[in-house]
Coordinates of C-alpha atoms and ligand atoms in Angstrom, one line a residue:
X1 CA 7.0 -76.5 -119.8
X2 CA 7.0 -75.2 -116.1
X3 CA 8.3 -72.1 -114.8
X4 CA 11.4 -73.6 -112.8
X5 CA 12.6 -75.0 -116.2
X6 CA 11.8 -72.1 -118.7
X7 CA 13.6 -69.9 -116.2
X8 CA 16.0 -70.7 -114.1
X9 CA 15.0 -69.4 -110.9
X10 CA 17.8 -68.7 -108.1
X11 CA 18.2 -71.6 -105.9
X12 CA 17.9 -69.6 -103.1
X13 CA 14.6 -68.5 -104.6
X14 CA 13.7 -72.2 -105.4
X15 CA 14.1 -73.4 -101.6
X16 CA 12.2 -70.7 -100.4
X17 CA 9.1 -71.3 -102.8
X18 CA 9.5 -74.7 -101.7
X19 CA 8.4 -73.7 -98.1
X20 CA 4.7 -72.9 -99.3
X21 CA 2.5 -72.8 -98.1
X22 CA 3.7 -69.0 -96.4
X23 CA 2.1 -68.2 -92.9
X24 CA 2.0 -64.8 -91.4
X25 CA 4.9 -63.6 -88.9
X26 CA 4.1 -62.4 -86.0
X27 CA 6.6 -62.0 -82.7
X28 CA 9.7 -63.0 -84.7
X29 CA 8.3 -66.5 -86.2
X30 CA 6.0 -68.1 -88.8
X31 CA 2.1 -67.6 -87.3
X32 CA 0.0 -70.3 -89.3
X33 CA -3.8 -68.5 -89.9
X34 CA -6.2 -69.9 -87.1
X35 CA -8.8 -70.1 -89.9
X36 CA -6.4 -72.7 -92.3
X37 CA -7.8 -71.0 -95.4
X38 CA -5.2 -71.0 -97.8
X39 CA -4.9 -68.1 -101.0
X40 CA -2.9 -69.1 -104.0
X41 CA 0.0 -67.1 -105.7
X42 CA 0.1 -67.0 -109.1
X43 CA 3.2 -65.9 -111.4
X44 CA 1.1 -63.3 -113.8
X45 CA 3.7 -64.2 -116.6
X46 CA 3.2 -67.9 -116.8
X47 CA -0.1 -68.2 -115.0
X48 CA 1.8 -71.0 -112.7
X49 CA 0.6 -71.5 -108.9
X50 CA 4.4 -70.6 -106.8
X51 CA 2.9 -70.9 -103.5
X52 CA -0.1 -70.5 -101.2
X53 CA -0.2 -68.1 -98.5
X54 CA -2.8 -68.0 -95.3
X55 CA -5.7 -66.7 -95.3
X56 CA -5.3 -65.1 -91.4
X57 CA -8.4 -64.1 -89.6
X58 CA -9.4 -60.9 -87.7
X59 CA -8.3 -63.0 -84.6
X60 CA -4.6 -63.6 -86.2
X61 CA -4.5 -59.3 -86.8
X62 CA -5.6 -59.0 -83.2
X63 CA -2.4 -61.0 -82.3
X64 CA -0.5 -59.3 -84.2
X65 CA -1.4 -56.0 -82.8
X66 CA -0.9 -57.2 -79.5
X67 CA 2.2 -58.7 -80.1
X68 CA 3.7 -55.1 -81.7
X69 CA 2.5 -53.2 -79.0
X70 CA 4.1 -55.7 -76.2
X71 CA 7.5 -54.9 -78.3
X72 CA 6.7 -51.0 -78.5
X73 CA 8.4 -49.9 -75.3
X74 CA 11.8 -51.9 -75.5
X75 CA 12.1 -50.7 -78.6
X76 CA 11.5 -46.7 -78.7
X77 CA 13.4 -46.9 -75.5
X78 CA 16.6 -47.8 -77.8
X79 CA 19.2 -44.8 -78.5
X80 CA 18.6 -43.3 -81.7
X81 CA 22.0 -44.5 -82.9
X82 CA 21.5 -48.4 -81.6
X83 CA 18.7 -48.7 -83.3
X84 CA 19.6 -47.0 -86.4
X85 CA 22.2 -49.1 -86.3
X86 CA 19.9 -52.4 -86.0
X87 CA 18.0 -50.6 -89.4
X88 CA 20.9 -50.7 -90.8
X89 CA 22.1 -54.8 -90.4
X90 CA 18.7 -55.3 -91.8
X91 CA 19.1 -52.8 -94.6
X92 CA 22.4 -54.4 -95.6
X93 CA 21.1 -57.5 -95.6
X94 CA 18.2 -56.5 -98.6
X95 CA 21.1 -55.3 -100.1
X96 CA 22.8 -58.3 -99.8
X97 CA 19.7 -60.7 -100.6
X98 CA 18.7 -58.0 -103.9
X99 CA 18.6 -60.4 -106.8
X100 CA 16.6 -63.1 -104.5
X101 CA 14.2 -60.5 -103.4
X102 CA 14.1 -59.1 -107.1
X103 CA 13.4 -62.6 -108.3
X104 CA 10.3 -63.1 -105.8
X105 CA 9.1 -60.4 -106.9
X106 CA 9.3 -60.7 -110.7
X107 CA 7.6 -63.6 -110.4
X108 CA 4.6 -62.8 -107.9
X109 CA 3.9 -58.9 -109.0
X110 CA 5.0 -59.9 -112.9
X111 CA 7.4 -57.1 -112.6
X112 CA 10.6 -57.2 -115.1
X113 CA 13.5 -58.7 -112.9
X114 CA 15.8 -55.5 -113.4
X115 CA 13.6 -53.4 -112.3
X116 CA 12.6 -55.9 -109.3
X117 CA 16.0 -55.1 -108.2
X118 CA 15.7 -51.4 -108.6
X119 CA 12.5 -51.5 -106.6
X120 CA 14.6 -53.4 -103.3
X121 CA 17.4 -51.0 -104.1
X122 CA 14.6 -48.3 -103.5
X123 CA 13.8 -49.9 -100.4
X124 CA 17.4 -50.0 -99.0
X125 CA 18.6 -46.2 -100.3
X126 CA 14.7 -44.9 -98.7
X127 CA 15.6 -47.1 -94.9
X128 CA 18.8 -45.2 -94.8
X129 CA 17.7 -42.0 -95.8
X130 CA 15.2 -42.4 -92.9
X131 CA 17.8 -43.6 -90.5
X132 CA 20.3 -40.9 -90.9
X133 CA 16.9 -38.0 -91.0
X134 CA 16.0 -39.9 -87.6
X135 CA 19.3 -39.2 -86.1
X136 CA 18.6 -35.0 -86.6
X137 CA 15.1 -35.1 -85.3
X138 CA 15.4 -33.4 -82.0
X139 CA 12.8 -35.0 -79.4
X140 CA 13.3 -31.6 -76.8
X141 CA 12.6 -28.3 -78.5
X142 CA 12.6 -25.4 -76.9
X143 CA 10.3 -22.9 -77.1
X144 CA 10.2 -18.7 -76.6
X145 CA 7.3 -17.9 -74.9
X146 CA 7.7 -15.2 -73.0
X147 CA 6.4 -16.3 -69.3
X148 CA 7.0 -19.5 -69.2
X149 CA 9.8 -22.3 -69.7
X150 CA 8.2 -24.2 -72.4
X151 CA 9.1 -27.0 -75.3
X152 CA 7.9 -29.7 -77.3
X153 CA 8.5 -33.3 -76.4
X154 CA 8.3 -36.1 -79.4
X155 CA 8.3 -39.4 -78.4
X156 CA 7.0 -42.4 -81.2
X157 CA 3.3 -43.8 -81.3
X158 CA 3.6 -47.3 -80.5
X159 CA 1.8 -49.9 -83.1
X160 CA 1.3 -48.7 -86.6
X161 CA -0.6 -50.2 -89.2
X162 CA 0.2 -51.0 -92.8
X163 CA -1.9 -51.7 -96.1
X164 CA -0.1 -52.2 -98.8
X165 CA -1.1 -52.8 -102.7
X166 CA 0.3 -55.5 -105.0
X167 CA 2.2 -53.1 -108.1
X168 CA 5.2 -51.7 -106.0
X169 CA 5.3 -54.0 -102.8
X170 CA 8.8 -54.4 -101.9
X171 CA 9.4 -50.5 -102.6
X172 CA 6.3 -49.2 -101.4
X173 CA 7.3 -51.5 -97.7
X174 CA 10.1 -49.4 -97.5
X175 CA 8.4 -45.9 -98.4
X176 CA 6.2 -46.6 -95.5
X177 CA 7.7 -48.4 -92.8
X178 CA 10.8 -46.9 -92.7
X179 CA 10.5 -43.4 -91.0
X180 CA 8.0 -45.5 -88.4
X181 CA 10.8 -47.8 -87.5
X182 CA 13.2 -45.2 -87.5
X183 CA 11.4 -43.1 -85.2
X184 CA 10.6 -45.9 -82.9
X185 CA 7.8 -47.3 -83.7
X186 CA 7.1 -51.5 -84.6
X187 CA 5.1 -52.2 -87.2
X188 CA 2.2 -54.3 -88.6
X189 CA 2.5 -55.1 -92.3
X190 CA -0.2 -56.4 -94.6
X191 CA 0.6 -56.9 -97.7
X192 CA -2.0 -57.6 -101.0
X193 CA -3.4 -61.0 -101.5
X194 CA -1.4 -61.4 -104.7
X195 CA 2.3 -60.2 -103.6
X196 CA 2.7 -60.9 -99.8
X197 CA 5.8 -63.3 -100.7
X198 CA 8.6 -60.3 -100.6
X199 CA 7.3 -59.5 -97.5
X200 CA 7.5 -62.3 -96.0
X201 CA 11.2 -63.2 -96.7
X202 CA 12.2 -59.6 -95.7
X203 CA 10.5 -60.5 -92.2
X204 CA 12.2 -63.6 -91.8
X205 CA 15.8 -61.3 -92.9
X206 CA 15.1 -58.8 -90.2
X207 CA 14.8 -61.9 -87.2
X208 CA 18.0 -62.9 -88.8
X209 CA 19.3 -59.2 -89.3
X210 CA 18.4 -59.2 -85.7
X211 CA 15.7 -56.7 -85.5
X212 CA 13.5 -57.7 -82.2
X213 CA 11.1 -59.6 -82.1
X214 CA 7.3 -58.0 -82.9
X215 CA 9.5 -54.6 -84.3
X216 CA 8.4 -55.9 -87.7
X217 CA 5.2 -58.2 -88.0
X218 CA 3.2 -59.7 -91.1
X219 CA -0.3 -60.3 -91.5
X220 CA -1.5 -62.0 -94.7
X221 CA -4.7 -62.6 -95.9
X222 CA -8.0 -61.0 -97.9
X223 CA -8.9 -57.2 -97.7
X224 CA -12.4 -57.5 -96.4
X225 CA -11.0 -59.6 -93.5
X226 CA -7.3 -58.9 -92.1
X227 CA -7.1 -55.3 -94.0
X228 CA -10.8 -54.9 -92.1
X229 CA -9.3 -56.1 -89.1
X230 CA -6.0 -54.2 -89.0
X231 CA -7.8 -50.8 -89.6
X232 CA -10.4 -51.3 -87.5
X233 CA -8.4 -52.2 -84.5
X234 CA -8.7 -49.8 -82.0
X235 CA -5.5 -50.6 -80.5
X236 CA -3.0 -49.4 -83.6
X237 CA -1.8 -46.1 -82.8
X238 CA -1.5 -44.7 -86.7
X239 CA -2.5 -46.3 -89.9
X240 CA -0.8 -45.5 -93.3
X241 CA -2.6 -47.4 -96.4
X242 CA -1.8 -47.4 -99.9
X243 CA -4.0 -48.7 -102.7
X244 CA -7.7 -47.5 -104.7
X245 CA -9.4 -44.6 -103.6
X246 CA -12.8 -47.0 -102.7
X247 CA -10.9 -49.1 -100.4
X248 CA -9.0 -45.9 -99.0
X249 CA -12.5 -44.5 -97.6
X250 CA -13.1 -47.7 -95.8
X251 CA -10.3 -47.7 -94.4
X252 CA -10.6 -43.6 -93.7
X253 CA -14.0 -44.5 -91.6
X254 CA -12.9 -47.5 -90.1
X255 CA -9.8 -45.2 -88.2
X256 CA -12.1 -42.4 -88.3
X257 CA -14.5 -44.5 -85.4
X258 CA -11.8 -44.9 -83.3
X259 CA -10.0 -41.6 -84.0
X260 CA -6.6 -43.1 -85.5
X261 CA -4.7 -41.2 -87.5
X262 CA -4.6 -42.6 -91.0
X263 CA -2.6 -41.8 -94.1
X264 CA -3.9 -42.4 -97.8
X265 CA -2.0 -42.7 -100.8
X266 CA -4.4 -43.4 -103.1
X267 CA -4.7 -43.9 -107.4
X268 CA -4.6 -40.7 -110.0
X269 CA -5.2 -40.2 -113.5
X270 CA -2.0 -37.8 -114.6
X271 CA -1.7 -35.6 -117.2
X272 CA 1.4 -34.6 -119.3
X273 CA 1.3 -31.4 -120.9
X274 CA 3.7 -30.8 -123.9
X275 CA 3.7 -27.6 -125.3
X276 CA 5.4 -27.2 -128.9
X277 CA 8.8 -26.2 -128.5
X278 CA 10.4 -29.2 -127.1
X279 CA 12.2 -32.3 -129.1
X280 CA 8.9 -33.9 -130.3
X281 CA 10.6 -37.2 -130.5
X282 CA 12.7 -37.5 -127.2
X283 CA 9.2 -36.4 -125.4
X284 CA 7.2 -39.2 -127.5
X285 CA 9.7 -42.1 -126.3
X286 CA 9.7 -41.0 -122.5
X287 CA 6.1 -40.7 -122.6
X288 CA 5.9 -44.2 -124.2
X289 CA 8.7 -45.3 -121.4
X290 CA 6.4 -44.4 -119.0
X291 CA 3.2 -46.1 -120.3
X292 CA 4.7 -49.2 -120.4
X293 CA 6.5 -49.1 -117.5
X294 CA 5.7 -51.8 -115.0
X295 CA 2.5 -51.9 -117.4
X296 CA 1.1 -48.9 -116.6
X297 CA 0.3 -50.1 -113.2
X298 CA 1.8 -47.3 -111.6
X299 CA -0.3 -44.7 -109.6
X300 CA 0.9 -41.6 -110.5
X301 CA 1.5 -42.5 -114.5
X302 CA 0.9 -40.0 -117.4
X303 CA -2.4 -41.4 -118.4
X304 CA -3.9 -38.2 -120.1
X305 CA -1.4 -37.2 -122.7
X306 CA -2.1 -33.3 -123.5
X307 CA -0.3 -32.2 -126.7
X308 CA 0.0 -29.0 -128.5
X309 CA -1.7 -29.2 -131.5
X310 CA 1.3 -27.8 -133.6
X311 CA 3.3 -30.9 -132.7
X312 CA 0.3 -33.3 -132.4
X313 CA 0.5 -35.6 -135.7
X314 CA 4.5 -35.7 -135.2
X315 CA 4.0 -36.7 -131.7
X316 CA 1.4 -39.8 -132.4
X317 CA 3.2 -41.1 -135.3
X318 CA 6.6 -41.5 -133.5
X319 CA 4.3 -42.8 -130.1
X320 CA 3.4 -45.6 -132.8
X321 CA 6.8 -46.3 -134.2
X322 CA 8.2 -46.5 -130.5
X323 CA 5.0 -48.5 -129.2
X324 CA 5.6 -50.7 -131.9
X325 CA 9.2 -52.0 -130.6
X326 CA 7.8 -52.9 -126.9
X327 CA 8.6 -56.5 -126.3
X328 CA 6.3 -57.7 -124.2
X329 CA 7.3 -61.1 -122.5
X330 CA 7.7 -63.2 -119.5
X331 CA 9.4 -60.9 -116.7
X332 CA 12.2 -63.5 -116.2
X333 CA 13.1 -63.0 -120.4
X334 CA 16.1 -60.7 -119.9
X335 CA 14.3 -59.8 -123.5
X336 CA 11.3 -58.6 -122.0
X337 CA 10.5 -54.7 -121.7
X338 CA 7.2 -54.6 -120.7
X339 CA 5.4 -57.7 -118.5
X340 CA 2.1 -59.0 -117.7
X341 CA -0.6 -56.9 -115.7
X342 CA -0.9 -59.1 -112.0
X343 CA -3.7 -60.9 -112.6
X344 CA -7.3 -62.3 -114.5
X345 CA -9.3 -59.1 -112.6
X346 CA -6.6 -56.5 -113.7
X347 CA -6.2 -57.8 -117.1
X348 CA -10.1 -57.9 -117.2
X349 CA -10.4 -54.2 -116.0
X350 CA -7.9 -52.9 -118.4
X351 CA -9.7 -54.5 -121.8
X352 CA -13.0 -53.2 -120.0
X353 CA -11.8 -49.7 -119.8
X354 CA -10.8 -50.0 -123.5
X355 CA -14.3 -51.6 -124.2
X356 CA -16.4 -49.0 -122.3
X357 CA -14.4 -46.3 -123.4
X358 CA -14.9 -47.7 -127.3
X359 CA -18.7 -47.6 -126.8
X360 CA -18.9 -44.3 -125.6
X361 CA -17.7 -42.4 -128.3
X362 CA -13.5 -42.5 -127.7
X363 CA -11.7 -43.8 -130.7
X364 CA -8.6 -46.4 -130.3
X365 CA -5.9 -44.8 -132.2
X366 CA -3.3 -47.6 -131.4
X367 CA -3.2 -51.4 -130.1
X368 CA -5.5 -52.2 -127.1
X369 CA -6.9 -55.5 -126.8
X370 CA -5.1 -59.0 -125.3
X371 CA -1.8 -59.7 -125.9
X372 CA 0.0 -63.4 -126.5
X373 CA 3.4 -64.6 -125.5
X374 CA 4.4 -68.0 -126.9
X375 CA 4.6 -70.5 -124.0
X376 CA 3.0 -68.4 -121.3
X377 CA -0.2 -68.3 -120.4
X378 CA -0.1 -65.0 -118.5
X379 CA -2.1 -61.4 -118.1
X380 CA -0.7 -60.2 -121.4
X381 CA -2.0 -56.9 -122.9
X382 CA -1.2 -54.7 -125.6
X383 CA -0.2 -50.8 -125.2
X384 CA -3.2 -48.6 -126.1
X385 CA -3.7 -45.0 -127.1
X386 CA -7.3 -43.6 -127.3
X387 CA -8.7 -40.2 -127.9
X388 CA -12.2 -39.0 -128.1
X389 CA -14.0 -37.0 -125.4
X390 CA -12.6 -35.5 -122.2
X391 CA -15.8 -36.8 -120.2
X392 CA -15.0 -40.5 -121.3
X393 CA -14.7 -42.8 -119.0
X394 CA -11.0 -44.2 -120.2
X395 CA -10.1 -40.6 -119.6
X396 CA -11.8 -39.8 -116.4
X397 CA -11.2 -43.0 -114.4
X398 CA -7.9 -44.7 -113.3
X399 CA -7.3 -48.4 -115.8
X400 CA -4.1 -49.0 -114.5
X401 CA -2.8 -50.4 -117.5
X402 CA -0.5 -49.3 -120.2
X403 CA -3.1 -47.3 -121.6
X404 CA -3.1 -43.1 -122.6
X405 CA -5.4 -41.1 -123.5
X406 CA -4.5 -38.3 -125.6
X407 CA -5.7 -34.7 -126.9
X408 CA -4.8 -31.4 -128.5
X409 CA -4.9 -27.9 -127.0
X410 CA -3.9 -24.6 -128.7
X411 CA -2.7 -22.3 -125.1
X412 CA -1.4 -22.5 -121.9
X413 CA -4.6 -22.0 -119.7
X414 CA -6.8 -24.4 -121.5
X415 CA -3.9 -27.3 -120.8
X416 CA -4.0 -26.3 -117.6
X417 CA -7.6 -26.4 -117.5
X418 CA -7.6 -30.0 -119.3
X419 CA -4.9 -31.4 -116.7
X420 CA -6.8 -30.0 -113.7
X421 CA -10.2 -31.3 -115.1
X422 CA -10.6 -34.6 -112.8
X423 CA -11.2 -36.1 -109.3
X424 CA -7.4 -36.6 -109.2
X425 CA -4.8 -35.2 -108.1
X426 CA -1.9 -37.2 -107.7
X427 CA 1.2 -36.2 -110.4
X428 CA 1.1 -34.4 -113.5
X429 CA 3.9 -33.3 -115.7
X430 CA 4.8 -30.6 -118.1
X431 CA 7.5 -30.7 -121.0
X432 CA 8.7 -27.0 -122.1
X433 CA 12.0 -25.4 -123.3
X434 CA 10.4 -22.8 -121.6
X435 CA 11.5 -22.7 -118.0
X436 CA 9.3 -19.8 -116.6
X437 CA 6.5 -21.3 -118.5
X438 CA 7.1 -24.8 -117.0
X439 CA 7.2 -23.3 -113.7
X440 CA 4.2 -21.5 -114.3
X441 CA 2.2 -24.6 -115.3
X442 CA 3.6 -27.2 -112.6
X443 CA 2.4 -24.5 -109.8
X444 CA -1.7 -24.0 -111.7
X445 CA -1.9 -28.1 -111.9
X446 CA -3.9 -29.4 -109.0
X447 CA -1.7 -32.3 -107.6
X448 CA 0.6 -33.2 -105.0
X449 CA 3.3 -33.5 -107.5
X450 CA 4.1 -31.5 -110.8
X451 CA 7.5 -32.6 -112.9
X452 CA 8.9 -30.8 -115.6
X453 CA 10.5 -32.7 -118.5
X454 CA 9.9 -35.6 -117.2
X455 CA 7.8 -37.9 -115.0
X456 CA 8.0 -40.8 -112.4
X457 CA 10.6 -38.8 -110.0
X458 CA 11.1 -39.5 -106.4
X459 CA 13.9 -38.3 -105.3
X460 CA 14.3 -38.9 -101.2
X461 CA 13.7 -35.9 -99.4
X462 CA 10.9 -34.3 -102.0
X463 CA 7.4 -34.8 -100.4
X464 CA 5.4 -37.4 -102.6
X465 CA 1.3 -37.2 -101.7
X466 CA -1.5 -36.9 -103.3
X467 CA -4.7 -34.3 -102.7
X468 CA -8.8 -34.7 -104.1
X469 CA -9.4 -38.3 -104.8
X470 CA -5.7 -39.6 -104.6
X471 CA -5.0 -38.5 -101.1
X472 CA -5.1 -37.7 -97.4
X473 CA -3.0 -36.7 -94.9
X474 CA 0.8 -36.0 -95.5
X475 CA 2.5 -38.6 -98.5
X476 CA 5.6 -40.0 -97.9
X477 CA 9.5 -39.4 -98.6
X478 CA 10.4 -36.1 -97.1
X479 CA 11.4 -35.2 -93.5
X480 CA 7.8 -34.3 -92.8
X481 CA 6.7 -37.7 -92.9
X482 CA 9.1 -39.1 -90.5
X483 CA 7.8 -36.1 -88.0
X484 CA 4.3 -38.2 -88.8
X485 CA 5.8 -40.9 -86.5
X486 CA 6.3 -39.0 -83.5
X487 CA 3.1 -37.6 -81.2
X488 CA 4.4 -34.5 -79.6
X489 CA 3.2 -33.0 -76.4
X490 CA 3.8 -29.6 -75.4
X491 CA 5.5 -29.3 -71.8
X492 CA 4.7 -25.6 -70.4
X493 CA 5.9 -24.1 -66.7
X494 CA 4.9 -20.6 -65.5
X495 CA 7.9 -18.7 -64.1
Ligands
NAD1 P1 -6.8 -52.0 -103.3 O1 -7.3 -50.8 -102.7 O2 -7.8 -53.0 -104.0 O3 -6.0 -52.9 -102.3 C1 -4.9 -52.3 -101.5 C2 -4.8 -53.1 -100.2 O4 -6.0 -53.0 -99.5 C3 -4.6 -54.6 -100.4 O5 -3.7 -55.1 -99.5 C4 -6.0 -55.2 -100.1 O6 -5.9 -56.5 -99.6 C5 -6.4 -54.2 -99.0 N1 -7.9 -54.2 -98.8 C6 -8.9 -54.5 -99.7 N2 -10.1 -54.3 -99.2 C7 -9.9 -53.9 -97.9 C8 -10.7 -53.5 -96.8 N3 -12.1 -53.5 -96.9 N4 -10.2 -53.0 -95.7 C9 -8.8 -52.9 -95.6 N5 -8.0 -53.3 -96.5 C10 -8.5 -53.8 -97.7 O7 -5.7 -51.5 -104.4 P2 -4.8 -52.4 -105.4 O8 -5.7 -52.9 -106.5 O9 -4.1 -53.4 -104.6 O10 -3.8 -51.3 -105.9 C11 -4.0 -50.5 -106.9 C12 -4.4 -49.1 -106.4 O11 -3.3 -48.6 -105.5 C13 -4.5 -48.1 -107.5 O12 -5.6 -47.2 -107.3 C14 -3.2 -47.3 -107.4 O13 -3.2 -46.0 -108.0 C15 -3.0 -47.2 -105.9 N6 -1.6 -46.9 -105.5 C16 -1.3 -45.7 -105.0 C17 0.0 -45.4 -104.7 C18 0.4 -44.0 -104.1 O14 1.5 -43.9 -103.6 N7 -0.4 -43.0 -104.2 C19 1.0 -46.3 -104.9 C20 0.7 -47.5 -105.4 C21 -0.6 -47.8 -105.8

């Protein structure tokens, strides 16, 4: 049985697959790759072809550059409130276009359609958050310097680059392009092989939102060719990529050659510590929640689960009961509460984690292995917990899968120690009844985030980077980062 008639896909959604194969967009249109290579999309839940997009070549990204530097000046030369207001027609439009988007999505990045939705809601709350923080920034400040008439002037870069990873890629569009269009700047998108689709349509929406042409510009294709190309162009002004920490140092030396400014978000390996004098249960089934959660492809997951060892065999058995009830399905099943991983590599690298992991002395204490779902031949994995070790490699490296790894400590500083114990540091979490304690622990974890009582929290305004192996160079969602998108240059006269 196909997709179209298991499902019933929007017919909004329908028409548009039905425009496949998907060419870049550069300059306000559709920009057919040069090369004609062609990359299929794949619905991870079915393991259905919905479309083919190009395969653009390093001459395509050159274009592209070109073509958002062209529309650079026209557009930072806007007043702050016309073009806010311009962000905003497009941002009410996503709104408007959220279960379509959230459809497109569910069925290239396998994500569960609700949360699809939640993920373009993210997108529109995070461009107006930007907007109205834009509208503060002062671009003239004046400064005391006794001697001299002196202040800083911020103006916006010009062409930024953008590499984008295939778990979050609606959302993560909006974390990072919206305090550089907001500040001015136009923008270069390139989203992963497997989930350019959303991007796409929300190009075509902003030409029809009325953004400018070559404000916001699409390149799609392979990493090793248009990524390559994008962050090795000399002629971007800053480059902000998201994805694995191996493709983030490429991408580090490849702006590094020609001095521009890059940002990394990269992958982690988080810990939650839970000390004994919380509600074992409650903890269990948000620490399950978050395993299974988009499939535990989320970068900043609780991965290394750190229990007290008072509450240890209560905390595993009610994991298991929880685990237990996960239905895993098609993301279109309204049914469905945890999806397939995105495709044959991932699911690959998640039973090979479980594999390797095995053979080196961890134990599997629950599930692992491939998962079936009657009628769909997707990525389908089971939820895992393994312990064993702390030098394993299922508990030193990032699976990305729904996958923890879980241990018992007896005091405060040798959690801490266990948390802090890898090349990570992207989010860790502590759960305590103990508020000074909590406070104590989130501020000794290495990380650029630390939660308490719970984890996955982003709220807009709160800095979210990473440091060691998981980041470089600022994070995204807070006032800061929009300042990222304006150079300054100091303007100093004797008197
Ligand atoms: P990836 O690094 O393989 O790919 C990310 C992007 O880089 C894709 O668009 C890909 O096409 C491109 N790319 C690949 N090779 C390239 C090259 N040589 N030059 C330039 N670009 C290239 O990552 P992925 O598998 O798509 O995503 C998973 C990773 O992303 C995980 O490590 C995850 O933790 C991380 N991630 C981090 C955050 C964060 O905010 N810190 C958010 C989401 C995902």
């Amino acid at each position: 049985m196909s997709l179209s008639t298991k499902f019933k896909l929007l017919p909004e959604v329908a028409r548009f697959l039905g425009g496949s194969p998907f060419a870049g967009f550069i300059g306000g249109k559709d920009f057919p790759s040069s090369g004609g290579a062609l990359i299929p999309t794949i619905d991870p839940g079915s393991g259905e072809k919905i479309g083919d997009i190009h395969d653009m070549t390093a001459a395509d990204v050159a274009k592209a550059v070109d073509v958002a530097n062209q529309a650079f000046p026209k557009w930072a030369a806007l007043p702050q409130q016309e073009r806010g207001a311009i962000l905003l027609k497009l941002v009410d439009a996503v709104e408007k276009h959220k279960a379509i988007i959230g459809q497109i999505e569910a069925l290239e990045a396998g994500k569960i359609e609700v949360q699809a939705q939640g993920d373009v809601q993210n997108f529109v709350d995070t461009m107006r958050y930007f907007v109205k923080q834009a509208e503060a920034v002062h671009t003239r400040t004046k400064l005391n310097v006794p001697g001299h008439e002196a202040w800083v002037h911020r103006a916006p870069w010009g062409a930024c680059g953008f590499i984008f990873p295939w778990n979050f890629p609606f959302l993560l569009i909006g974390w990072g392009i919206s305090p550089a269009l907001a500040a001015g700047n136009t923008v270069i998108i390139k989203p992963a092989e497997d989930t350019s689709l959303s991007a796409i349509y929300l190009a075509r929406l902003a030409k029809e939102a009325g953004l400018p042409d070559g404000v916001i510009n699409v390149v799609t294709g392979r990493g090793q060719t248009a990524g390559a190309a994008l962050s090795a162009s000399p002629k971007i002004k800053r480059m902000s990529f998201t994805g694995s920490p191996e493709v983030g140092q490429l991408v580090a030396e490849a702006c590094g050659r020609n001095l521009v400014p890059v940002k990394l978000e990269l992958g982690g390996k988080g810990a939650a510590v839970v000390f004994d004098d919380v509600d074992v249960n409650a903890v269990a089934d948000k620490l399950v929640g978050a395993i299974t959660f988009h499939t535990g492809q989320v970068c900043c997951d609780a991965t290394r689960w750190f229990v007290h060892s008072k509450i240890y065999d209560q905390f595993i058995a009610r994991c298991k009961e929880k685990l237990d009830q996960v239905k895993i399905g098609h993301p279109l099943d309204p049914t469905t509460q945890m999806g397939p991983v995105v495709n044959h590599r991932q699911r690959a690298r998640v039973l090979g984690y479980q594999e390797k992991g095995q053979a080196t002395g961890a134990k599997c204490i629950y599930g692992g292995g491939p998962a079936t779902v009657p009628g769909c031949d997707g990525n389908y994995v089971k939820p895992a917990l393994l312990t064993g070790p702390l030098d394993n490699v299922a508990a030193r490296e990032e699976i990305f899968g729904p996958v923890a790894y879980v241990a018992k400590f007896d005091t405060e500083e040798q959690a801490i120690a266990m948390a802090n114990d890898t090349d990570y540091g992207l989010a860790n979490s502590v759960w305590t009844g103990d508020s000074a304690r909590a406070a104590r622990v989130a501020e000794a974890m290495v990380a650029g985030n630390s939660w308490i009582n719970a984890h996955n929290v982003f709220p807009h305004g709160v800095p979210y980077g990473g440091v060691k192996k998981s980041g470089l160079g600022g994070g995204v969602l807070s006032p800061e980062v929009l300042m990222d998108y304006y150079r300054s240059t100091s303007v100093v006269r004797p008197v």
